[in-house]
Coordinates of C-alpha atoms and ligand atoms in Angstrom, one line a residue:
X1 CA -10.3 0.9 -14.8
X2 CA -7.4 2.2 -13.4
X3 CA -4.7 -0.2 -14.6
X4 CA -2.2 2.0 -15.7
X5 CA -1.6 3.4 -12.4
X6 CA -0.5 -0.1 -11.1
X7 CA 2.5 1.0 -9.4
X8 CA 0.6 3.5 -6.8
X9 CA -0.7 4.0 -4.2
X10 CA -4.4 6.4 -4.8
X11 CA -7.1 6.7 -2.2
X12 CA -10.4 6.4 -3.1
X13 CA -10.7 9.8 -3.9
X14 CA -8.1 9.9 -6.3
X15 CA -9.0 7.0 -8.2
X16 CA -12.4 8.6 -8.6
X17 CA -11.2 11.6 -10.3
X18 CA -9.1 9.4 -12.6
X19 CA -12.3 7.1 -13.7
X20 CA -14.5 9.9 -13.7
X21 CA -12.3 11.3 -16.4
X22 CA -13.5 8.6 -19.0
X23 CA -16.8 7.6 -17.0
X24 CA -18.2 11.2 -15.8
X25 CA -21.6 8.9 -15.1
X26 CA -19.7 7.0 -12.5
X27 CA -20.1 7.9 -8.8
X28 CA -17.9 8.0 -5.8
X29 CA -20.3 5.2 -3.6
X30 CA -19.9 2.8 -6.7
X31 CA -15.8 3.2 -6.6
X32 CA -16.1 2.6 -2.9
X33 CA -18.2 -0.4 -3.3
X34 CA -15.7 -1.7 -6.5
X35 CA -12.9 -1.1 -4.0
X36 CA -14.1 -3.3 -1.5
X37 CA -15.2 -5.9 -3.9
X38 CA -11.7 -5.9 -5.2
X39 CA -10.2 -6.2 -2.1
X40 CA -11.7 -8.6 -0.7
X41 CA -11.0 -11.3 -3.5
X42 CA -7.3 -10.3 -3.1
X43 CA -7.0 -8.0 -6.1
X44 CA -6.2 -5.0 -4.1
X45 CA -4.7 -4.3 -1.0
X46 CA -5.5 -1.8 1.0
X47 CA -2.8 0.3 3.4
X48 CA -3.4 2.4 6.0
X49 CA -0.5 5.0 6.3
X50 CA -1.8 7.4 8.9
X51 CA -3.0 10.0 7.2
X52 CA -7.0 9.3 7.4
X53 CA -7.1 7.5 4.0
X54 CA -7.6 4.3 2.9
X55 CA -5.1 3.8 -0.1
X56 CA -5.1 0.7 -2.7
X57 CA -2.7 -0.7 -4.7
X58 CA -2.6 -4.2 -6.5
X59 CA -1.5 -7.1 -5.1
X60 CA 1.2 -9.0 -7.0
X61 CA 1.0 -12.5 -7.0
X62 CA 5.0 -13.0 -7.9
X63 CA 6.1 -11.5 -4.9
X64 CA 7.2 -14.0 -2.9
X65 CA 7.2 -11.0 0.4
X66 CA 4.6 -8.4 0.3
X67 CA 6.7 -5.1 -0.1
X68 CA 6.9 -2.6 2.7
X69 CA 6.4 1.2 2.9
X70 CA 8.1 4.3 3.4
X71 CA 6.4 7.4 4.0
X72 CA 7.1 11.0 3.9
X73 CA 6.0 13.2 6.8
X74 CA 6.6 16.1 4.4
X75 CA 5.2 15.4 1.1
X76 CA 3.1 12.3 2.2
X77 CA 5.0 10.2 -0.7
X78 CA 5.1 6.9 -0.6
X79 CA 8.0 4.4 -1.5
X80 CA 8.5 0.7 -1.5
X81 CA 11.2 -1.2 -0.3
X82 CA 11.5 -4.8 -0.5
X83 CA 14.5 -6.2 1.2
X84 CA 14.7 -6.4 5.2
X85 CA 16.0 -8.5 7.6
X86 CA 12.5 -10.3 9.3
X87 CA 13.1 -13.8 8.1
X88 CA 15.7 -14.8 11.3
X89 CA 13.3 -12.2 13.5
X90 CA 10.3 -13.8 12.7
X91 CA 12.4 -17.6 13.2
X92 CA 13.7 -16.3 16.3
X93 CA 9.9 -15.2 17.3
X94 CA 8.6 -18.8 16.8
X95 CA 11.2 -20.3 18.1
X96 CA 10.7 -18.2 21.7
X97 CA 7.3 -17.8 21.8
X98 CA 6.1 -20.7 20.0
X99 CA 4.2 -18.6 18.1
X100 CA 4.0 -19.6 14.1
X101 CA 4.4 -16.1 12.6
X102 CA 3.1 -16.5 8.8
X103 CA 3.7 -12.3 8.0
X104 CA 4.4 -9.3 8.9
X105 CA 3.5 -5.4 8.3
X106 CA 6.1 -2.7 8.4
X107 CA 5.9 1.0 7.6
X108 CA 8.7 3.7 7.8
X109 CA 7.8 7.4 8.7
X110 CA 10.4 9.9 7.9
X111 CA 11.6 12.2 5.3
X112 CA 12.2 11.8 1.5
X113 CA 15.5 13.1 0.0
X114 CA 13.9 16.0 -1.5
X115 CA 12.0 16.9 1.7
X116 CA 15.0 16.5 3.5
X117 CA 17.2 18.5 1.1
X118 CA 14.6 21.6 1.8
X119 CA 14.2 21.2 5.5
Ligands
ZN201 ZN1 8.8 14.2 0.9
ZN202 ZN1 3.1 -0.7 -2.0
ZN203 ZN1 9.1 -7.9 5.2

């Protein structure tokens, strides 16, 4: 339903107003309920980036690291990176705690260039 916008990240709300666009019948409990339904068999991911609202985006099976998040205090925009440097962290982690870490979540709060540019 909302394929096309695979490379976001929408809340709820948003992705209503997109389906209701084609599927004015639809309501906002049965997005929610598709939502959870989705997430929890691994088709969606949800993300929490501190502004009160659940956001979704797919999850890619090829990626051998789930990608982390930057995101604007300004503009509330949100950016992926994938690269960082928490393989040896995490080996150094296990080795010292003897604590098998299998993932991590990371999220960068700051400003984008254009946010920056105008501040
Ligand atoms: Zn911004
Ligand atoms: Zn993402
Ligand atoms: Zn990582």
């Amino acid at each position: 339903m909302f394929l096309e916008q695979e490379d976001r990240h929408l809340s709820a709300e948003e992705l209503y107003m997109l389906v209701k666009h084609q599927n004015p019948e639809i309501g906002l409990a049965t997005v929610y309920r598709t939502l959870d339904i989705l997430a929890e068999i691994g088709v969606l991911i949800k993300n929490d980036f501190g502004d009160g609202r659940t956001r979704y985006e797919f999850s890619r099976k090829d990626e051998h690291h789930h990608h982390h998040h930057l995101i604007c205090l300004g503009c509330g925009n949100v950016s992926e990176f994938d690269d960082d440097l928490l393989e040896s962290l995490e080996a150094v982690i296990t080795k010292r705690n003897q604590f098998k870490v299998m993932d991590h979540d990371l999220k960068f709060y700051g400003y984008c260039r254009k946010c920056e540019e105008a501040r």
